[in-house]
Coordinates of C-alpha atoms in Angstrom, one line a residue:
Chain A
M3 CA -23.1 -47.6 -15.5
P4 CA -25.0 -44.8 -13.9
L5 CA -26.7 -42.3 -16.8
T6 CA -27.1 -39.2 -16.5
H7 CA -30.4 -38.0 -18.3
G8 CA -29.7 -41.3 -20.9
L9 CA -26.3 -40.2 -21.3
K10 CA -22.6 -40.7 -20.7
I11 CA -21.1 -37.6 -20.3
H12 CA -17.1 -36.6 -19.9
C13 CA -16.3 -33.3 -18.2
D14 CA -13.3 -31.2 -17.8
I15 CA -14.6 -28.9 -15.0
N16 CA -13.0 -30.1 -11.4
G17 CA -15.5 -31.0 -8.9
H18 CA -18.3 -32.4 -11.7
P19 CA -20.9 -34.2 -10.0
F20 CA -21.1 -36.5 -13.5
P21 CA -20.6 -40.7 -12.9
E22 CA -16.8 -41.9 -13.4
L23 CA -16.8 -43.3 -17.2
G24 CA -13.8 -45.4 -17.0
D25 CA -13.0 -46.8 -20.8
A26 CA -16.3 -46.2 -22.0
K27 CA -17.0 -43.6 -25.2
P28 CA -18.8 -40.7 -23.6
D29 CA -21.9 -39.3 -25.8
V30 CA -21.1 -35.6 -24.2
V31 CA -17.8 -34.3 -23.8
V32 CA -17.5 -31.1 -21.6
R33 CA -14.4 -29.4 -22.3
L34 CA -12.8 -26.0 -20.9
R35 CA -11.8 -23.6 -23.8
T36 CA -9.6 -20.4 -23.1
H37 CA -9.2 -19.0 -26.8
D38 CA -11.7 -18.1 -29.6
A39 CA -14.3 -17.3 -27.0
P40 CA -17.6 -16.9 -29.0
A41 CA -18.2 -12.6 -29.5
L42 CA -21.3 -12.4 -27.5
T43 CA -21.7 -9.8 -25.0
P44 CA -23.5 -10.5 -21.5
D45 CA -26.6 -9.1 -22.2
A46 CA -26.8 -10.9 -25.7
S47 CA -29.6 -13.3 -26.6
P48 CA -28.4 -17.0 -26.9
D49 CA -27.5 -17.7 -30.6
I50 CA -29.1 -20.5 -31.7
T51 CA -29.1 -22.4 -35.2
A52 CA -30.6 -26.3 -35.7
Q53 CA -27.1 -27.7 -34.6
Q54 CA -25.4 -24.9 -32.4
L55 CA -26.6 -22.9 -29.2
T56 CA -24.0 -20.4 -27.7
F57 CA -25.1 -18.3 -24.5
V58 CA -23.1 -16.2 -22.3
I59 CA -23.8 -15.2 -18.4
A60 CA -21.8 -12.3 -17.2
D61 CA -19.2 -13.0 -14.3
V62 CA -19.4 -17.0 -15.3
G63 CA -18.5 -17.3 -18.9
H64 CA -19.5 -18.2 -22.4
F65 CA -21.2 -21.7 -23.4
R66 CA -21.4 -23.6 -26.8
I67 CA -23.2 -26.8 -27.2
T68 CA -22.8 -28.1 -30.9
R69 CA -25.0 -31.1 -31.8
G70 CA -25.9 -32.8 -28.6
A71 CA -22.5 -34.1 -28.2
R72 CA -19.7 -31.4 -27.7
V73 CA -20.0 -28.6 -24.7
D74 CA -17.2 -26.1 -24.8
V75 CA -17.0 -23.5 -21.6
W76 CA -14.8 -20.2 -21.7
P77 CA -15.2 -19.5 -17.7
A78 CA -14.8 -15.5 -17.0
D79 CA -11.3 -14.5 -15.4
G80 CA -11.8 -15.6 -11.5
V81 CA -15.1 -17.7 -11.7
A82 CA -15.4 -20.6 -9.0
P83 CA -16.1 -23.7 -10.9
R84 CA -18.9 -24.4 -9.1
D85 CA -20.6 -21.5 -10.7
V86 CA -19.6 -22.6 -14.2
L87 CA -20.9 -26.1 -13.2
A88 CA -24.2 -25.1 -12.4
Y89 CA -24.6 -23.9 -16.3
V90 CA -23.1 -26.9 -17.1
T91 CA -25.1 -29.5 -15.2
G92 CA -28.3 -27.3 -16.2
G93 CA -28.8 -24.9 -19.3
C94 CA -25.4 -26.9 -21.1
I95 CA -26.9 -30.5 -20.5
G96 CA -30.3 -29.3 -21.4
A97 CA -29.4 -27.7 -24.7
A98 CA -27.7 -31.3 -25.5
L99 CA -30.3 -33.0 -24.9
L100 CA -32.6 -30.7 -27.0
Q101 CA -30.3 -30.9 -29.6
R102 CA -30.8 -34.6 -29.9
G103 CA -34.5 -34.5 -29.5
A104 CA -35.1 -35.1 -25.9
H105 CA -38.5 -34.1 -24.6
L106 CA -37.6 -32.1 -21.5
F107 CA -39.5 -30.6 -18.8
H108 CA -38.7 -27.7 -15.9
A109 CA -39.5 -30.2 -13.0
S110 CA -38.3 -32.5 -10.2
S111 CA -38.7 -36.3 -10.6
V112 CA -39.7 -38.7 -8.1
V113 CA -40.7 -42.5 -8.0
I114 CA -43.7 -44.0 -5.7
G115 CA -45.1 -47.5 -6.1
G116 CA -42.1 -48.1 -8.8
K117 CA -43.7 -45.2 -10.9
A118 CA -42.2 -41.8 -12.1
F119 CA -44.4 -38.7 -11.0
L120 CA -42.9 -35.2 -12.2
V121 CA -43.6 -32.4 -9.9
C122 CA -43.0 -29.1 -12.1
G123 CA -43.9 -25.4 -11.6
R124 CA -42.7 -21.7 -11.5
S125 CA -39.3 -21.0 -9.7
G126 CA -40.4 -20.7 -5.8
A127 CA -43.3 -23.2 -6.5
G128 CA -41.0 -25.5 -4.2
K129 CA -40.5 -28.6 -6.7
S130 CA -37.4 -29.4 -5.1
T131 CA -38.5 -28.9 -1.3
T132 CA -41.4 -31.0 -2.2
V133 CA -39.6 -34.0 -3.5
A134 CA -37.1 -33.9 -1.0
H135 CA -39.8 -34.3 1.4
L136 CA -41.3 -36.8 -0.4
A137 CA -37.8 -38.9 -0.1
A138 CA -38.0 -37.8 3.3
R139 CA -41.4 -40.3 3.4
G140 CA -39.8 -42.9 1.7
A141 CA -40.0 -41.7 -1.9
A142 CA -36.9 -42.3 -4.4
T143 CA -35.6 -39.5 -6.3
I144 CA -34.7 -39.6 -9.7
G145 CA -33.9 -35.6 -10.7
D146 CA -33.8 -32.2 -9.9
D147 CA -34.7 -29.4 -12.4
I148 CA -34.5 -31.1 -15.7
S149 CA -36.7 -34.3 -16.0
T150 CA -36.1 -36.4 -19.4
L151 CA -38.5 -38.5 -20.9
D152 CA -37.7 -41.1 -22.8
W153 CA -40.3 -42.1 -26.1
S154 CA -38.2 -44.7 -27.5
R155 CA -39.6 -47.7 -25.9
G156 CA -43.0 -47.2 -27.8
G157 CA -46.4 -47.3 -26.0
A158 CA -48.8 -44.5 -25.2
L159 CA -46.7 -43.0 -22.5
P160 CA -42.6 -42.2 -22.1
W161 CA -40.3 -43.0 -19.3
V162 CA -38.4 -41.0 -17.2
L163 CA -34.8 -41.4 -16.9
S164 CA -32.6 -40.2 -13.6
G165 CA -30.6 -37.4 -13.7
L166 CA -27.7 -36.1 -11.3
P167 CA -27.6 -37.0 -7.8
T168 CA -27.8 -33.7 -6.7
T169 CA -30.5 -31.1 -5.6
R170 CA -30.8 -27.2 -5.0
L171 CA -32.3 -26.5 -1.4
A172 CA -32.8 -23.5 0.6
P173 CA -31.4 -23.4 3.7
S174 CA -34.8 -23.3 5.7
A175 CA -35.9 -26.3 3.6
L176 CA -32.5 -28.2 4.6
A177 CA -33.5 -27.4 8.3
A178 CA -37.0 -28.4 8.0
L179 CA -35.7 -31.6 6.4
G180 CA -33.3 -31.9 9.6
R181 CA -30.0 -31.3 7.7
E182 CA -27.5 -29.1 8.3
E183 CA -28.2 -25.2 6.9
A184 CA -25.0 -25.1 5.4
E185 CA -24.6 -27.9 3.8
G186 CA -22.8 -28.6 0.3
T187 CA -22.2 -25.6 -2.0
P188 CA -23.9 -22.3 -2.1
C189 CA -25.5 -21.9 -5.6
A190 CA -28.0 -19.0 -7.2
Q191 CA -31.2 -18.0 -5.4
G192 CA -30.0 -18.4 -1.9
K193 CA -29.9 -21.8 -2.3
R194 CA -27.8 -24.9 -1.7
W195 CA -26.6 -27.4 -3.9
V196 CA -26.7 -30.5 -2.1
K197 CA -26.3 -34.4 -2.3
A198 CA -29.9 -36.0 -3.1
G199 CA -28.7 -38.6 -1.1
P200 CA -29.4 -41.8 -0.7
A201 CA -33.1 -41.5 -1.7
F202 CA -31.7 -41.0 -5.3
V203 CA -31.8 -44.0 -7.9
N204 CA -30.6 -44.2 -11.3
G205 CA -32.2 -45.6 -14.1
S206 CA -35.7 -45.5 -16.0
F207 CA -39.1 -45.4 -14.7
P208 CA -42.8 -45.1 -16.2
L209 CA -44.5 -42.0 -16.1
A210 CA -47.7 -42.1 -14.1
G211 CA -48.7 -38.7 -13.4
I212 CA -47.4 -35.0 -13.2
I213 CA -48.1 -32.5 -10.7
A214 CA -48.3 -28.5 -11.4
L215 CA -47.1 -27.4 -8.4
S216 CA -47.6 -23.8 -7.1
A217 CA -48.0 -21.6 -3.8
R218 CA -50.3 -19.2 -3.1
N219 CA -52.4 -17.3 -0.2
V220 CA -54.6 -20.0 0.7
D221 CA -55.0 -21.8 4.0
A222 CA -54.7 -25.3 2.7
V223 CA -52.8 -27.5 0.4
S224 CA -55.5 -28.6 -2.6
A225 CA -55.3 -31.0 -5.6
R226 CA -57.4 -31.4 -8.5
Q227 CA -57.3 -33.2 -11.9
M228 CA -56.8 -31.0 -14.4
P229 CA -59.2 -31.3 -17.8
W230 CA -57.0 -32.2 -20.8
A231 CA -57.1 -28.3 -22.5
E232 CA -55.3 -26.9 -18.8
A233 CA -53.3 -29.9 -18.9
L234 CA -52.0 -29.0 -22.3
K235 CA -51.4 -25.7 -21.3
V236 CA -49.5 -26.1 -17.9
L237 CA -47.1 -29.2 -19.7
C238 CA -46.2 -26.1 -22.7
A239 CA -45.7 -23.8 -19.9
Q240 CA -43.3 -26.1 -18.2
M241 CA -41.4 -27.2 -21.3
Y242 CA -37.6 -27.0 -20.5
R243 CA -36.3 -23.6 -22.6
R244 CA -39.3 -24.0 -25.0
R245 CA -37.6 -21.0 -26.6
W246 CA -34.4 -22.9 -27.6
L247 CA -36.7 -25.2 -29.5
G248 CA -37.0 -25.0 -33.2
D249 CA -40.0 -25.3 -35.1
Q250 CA -39.8 -28.6 -35.8
G251 CA -39.2 -29.3 -32.1
S252 CA -41.8 -27.2 -31.3
R253 CA -44.4 -29.5 -33.4
S254 CA -43.0 -32.7 -31.9
M255 CA -43.0 -31.6 -28.2
F256 CA -46.8 -29.6 -28.7
E257 CA -47.4 -33.3 -30.4
R258 CA -46.1 -35.4 -27.2
N259 CA -47.5 -33.1 -24.4
T260 CA -51.3 -33.3 -26.3
L261 CA -50.5 -37.1 -25.9
L262 CA -49.5 -36.6 -22.4
A263 CA -52.2 -34.5 -21.9
H264 CA -55.1 -37.3 -22.8
N265 CA -53.3 -40.1 -21.1
L266 CA -51.7 -38.9 -17.8
P267 CA -53.4 -37.6 -14.9
V268 CA -52.0 -34.0 -14.2
W269 CA -53.0 -32.1 -11.1
R270 CA -53.2 -28.8 -9.8
V271 CA -51.6 -28.6 -6.2
V272 CA -51.9 -25.4 -4.4
R273 CA -50.0 -25.0 -1.5
P274 CA -50.0 -22.1 1.0
N275 CA -46.7 -19.4 0.9
G276 CA -43.8 -20.5 2.6
T277 CA -42.8 -23.7 3.9
Q278 CA -45.1 -24.5 6.8
T279 CA -47.1 -27.2 4.9
M280 CA -44.6 -28.9 3.0
T281 CA -45.2 -31.7 5.1
E282 CA -48.8 -31.9 4.1
T283 CA -48.0 -31.3 0.6
A284 CA -46.1 -34.4 -0.1
A285 CA -48.2 -36.6 2.1
L286 CA -50.8 -35.2 -0.5
I287 CA -49.0 -36.0 -3.3
E288 CA -47.9 -39.4 -1.9
R289 CA -51.5 -40.1 -2.0
L290 CA -52.2 -38.8 -5.2
A291 CA -49.5 -41.1 -6.4
H292 CA -50.2 -44.1 -4.7
G293 CA -54.0 -43.8 -6.4
V294 CA -52.3 -44.0 -9.5
A295 CA -49.5 -46.4 -8.9
N296 CA -51.9 -49.1 -7.3
H297 CA -54.1 -49.1 -10.3
D298 CA -53.9 -50.0 -13.7
S299 CA -55.3 -47.1 -15.7
P300 CA -55.2 -43.6 -14.5
I301 CA -57.7 -42.7 -11.4
A302 CA -60.6 -40.8 -13.1
T303 CA -60.7 -37.9 -11.5
T304 CA -59.4 -36.3 -7.5
T305 CA -60.3 -33.6 -5.6
M306 CA -58.3 -33.4 -2.1
T307 CA -57.5 -31.3 0.8
A308 CA -55.0 -31.6 3.3
Q309 CA -55.4 -29.2 6.5
P310 CA -52.1 -27.7 8.0
Q311 CA -50.8 -29.3 11.0
E312 CA -50.0 -27.8 14.2
A313 CA -46.9 -28.8 14.9
H314 CA -43.7 -29.2 12.3
P315 CA -40.3 -30.3 12.6
Chain B
M20 CA -55.5 -2.1 -28.8
T21 CA -56.5 -1.3 -32.5
Q22 CA -59.1 -3.4 -33.9
P23 CA -58.6 -5.0 -37.5
D24 CA -60.2 -3.8 -39.9
L25 CA -62.8 -6.5 -41.4
S26 CA -64.9 -6.7 -43.9
A27 CA -67.0 -9.5 -46.1
D28 CA -64.2 -9.5 -48.7
T29 CA -61.4 -10.2 -46.1
V30 CA -59.6 -13.3 -46.0
I31 CA -57.9 -14.8 -42.9
I32 CA -55.4 -18.0 -43.3
R33 CA -54.1 -19.8 -40.3
P34 CA -50.3 -19.4 -39.6
D35 CA -47.9 -22.2 -39.9
N36 CA -46.6 -21.4 -36.2
V37 CA -50.2 -22.1 -34.8
L38 CA -50.2 -25.7 -33.3
V39 CA -53.7 -26.9 -32.9
A40 CA -55.0 -30.1 -31.0
E41 CA -58.2 -31.3 -31.1
T42 CA -60.6 -33.7 -28.6
D43 CA -64.1 -34.0 -27.5
G44 CA -65.4 -31.1 -28.8
M45 CA -63.0 -28.8 -27.8
T46 CA -59.9 -27.1 -29.8
V47 CA -56.8 -25.7 -28.2
L48 CA -54.4 -23.3 -30.6
M49 CA -50.6 -22.7 -29.4
S50 CA -48.3 -20.0 -31.3
M51 CA -45.0 -21.6 -31.2
D52 CA -43.6 -17.9 -31.4
T53 CA -45.3 -16.0 -28.5
G54 CA -46.9 -19.3 -26.5
A55 CA -49.7 -17.6 -26.6
F56 CA -52.7 -20.2 -25.7
L57 CA -56.3 -20.6 -26.2
E58 CA -59.0 -22.6 -25.7
L59 CA -62.2 -22.9 -28.2
N60 CA -65.5 -24.0 -27.6
E61 CA -67.4 -26.3 -30.3
T62 CA -68.5 -22.7 -32.0
G63 CA -64.7 -21.2 -32.0
G64 CA -63.7 -24.6 -33.3
A65 CA -66.2 -24.3 -36.1
I66 CA -64.9 -20.9 -37.1
W67 CA -61.7 -22.0 -37.1
A68 CA -62.3 -25.4 -39.1
A69 CA -64.3 -23.0 -41.4
L70 CA -60.8 -20.6 -41.9
D71 CA -59.2 -23.3 -43.4
A72 CA -59.5 -23.2 -47.3
D73 CA -58.6 -19.3 -47.9
Q74 CA -62.3 -18.3 -48.0
T75 CA -63.7 -14.7 -47.5
L76 CA -65.3 -13.9 -44.2
A77 CA -68.7 -14.0 -46.0
Q78 CA -68.3 -17.2 -47.1
V79 CA -67.2 -18.8 -44.2
Q80 CA -70.2 -16.9 -42.9
Q81 CA -72.2 -19.1 -45.5
S82 CA -70.6 -21.9 -44.6
L83 CA -71.3 -21.8 -41.0
M84 CA -75.2 -20.9 -41.8
Q85 CA -75.7 -24.3 -43.7
T86 CA -74.5 -26.0 -40.3
Y87 CA -76.2 -23.9 -37.8
D88 CA -79.2 -22.3 -36.7
V89 CA -78.3 -18.7 -36.4
S90 CA -79.3 -15.5 -38.0
Q91 CA -76.5 -13.5 -40.4
A92 CA -76.4 -11.0 -38.0
Q93 CA -75.4 -12.7 -35.4
C94 CA -73.3 -15.1 -37.4
Q95 CA -71.2 -12.2 -38.7
E96 CA -70.8 -11.0 -35.1
E97 CA -69.6 -13.8 -33.7
V98 CA -67.3 -14.5 -37.0
Y99 CA -65.9 -10.9 -36.6
A100 CA -65.6 -11.1 -32.7
F101 CA -63.7 -14.8 -32.7
V102 CA -61.6 -13.2 -36.1
T103 CA -60.5 -10.4 -34.1
D104 CA -59.5 -12.1 -31.0
L105 CA -57.4 -14.5 -32.9
L106 CA -55.5 -11.4 -34.7
T107 CA -55.1 -9.7 -31.9
R108 CA -53.3 -12.7 -30.2
N109 CA -51.4 -13.5 -33.2
L110 CA -53.0 -16.4 -34.1
A111 CA -54.3 -15.4 -37.5
Q112 CA -53.3 -13.2 -39.9
K113 CA -55.2 -11.5 -42.7
A114 CA -53.9 -12.9 -46.1

């Protein structure tokens, strides 16, 4: 049965993207509620305890996640189910995973040469678009926005668990990929919520590298492998909802991030602003990934550049 | 920003909410509360290590001067500057 971040999720909301469970017992249940909404005003900070997290989004609804197993949703009057689902599939499932002790990154993930790579970066860095371009070049995708690391298998490095077969792309990114700009449904930041397509694969894959992507006022795409201390700083900054972690969770994730920074290549990839060089960005990441995937141990260090090409689709 | 008032009798403690990673002569500190991140070189790492035992700054300087070939004046200058930086980033506290 396909899992979502390693979990079986039952959801009451019509149109949800989670795999159907049949008779299987769910790990997480998402329930729609109408009464007894939490007393949080829209401008309130999330209410966080060790076992429960409650947050409210103005004009969308109240959300409460308990013990990593239950998500209660009180939708606002007249809100579209897709707007509620955006928070269920994002913050709510993310919170449930954190309550279960999962190691999460705000990152998209891709499989190249049988190994998983995370693409992280601030909003607008182009994570989802880069992964979509990698998929167009033959890579498999395993998640968008939230990447879940599984350390339960032992060993020095974790595996990456597949998430949902959906992604959020700007209309311009869809067009650049030869897809309809109006594909899917609208979501935040003017993006479209679309199916990841046949490139998506369900499963788990050994983590082999992390790309910290940023868009700047530069002429060409470049990449360099970061020293461990810089890598650790980047990894800690890219944790999913770091402020939702308690002290114990923060310590545990810091220790895990330190292991990653020591044992994995973490690259800083800088691309020019705009979408004109996404093909070159994807090609450069593909080269970095193949360099690792084709070796038993991480490559020592790399500094690469790719010049923009004249013609783009 | 106000400079912290430091003296030879000041005791600096390392808060529980500061996470530490050390490798290859480099120490990294991160505040769980603010996310503030600081990379320490070997000298900074040595001062950080010396702050571990609830010693006064005078005792910290004595400890460092036993290990490093440095004058008392220079040692005090470096320790006070480093501790001031830690305090302003909430990566250390006065006892």
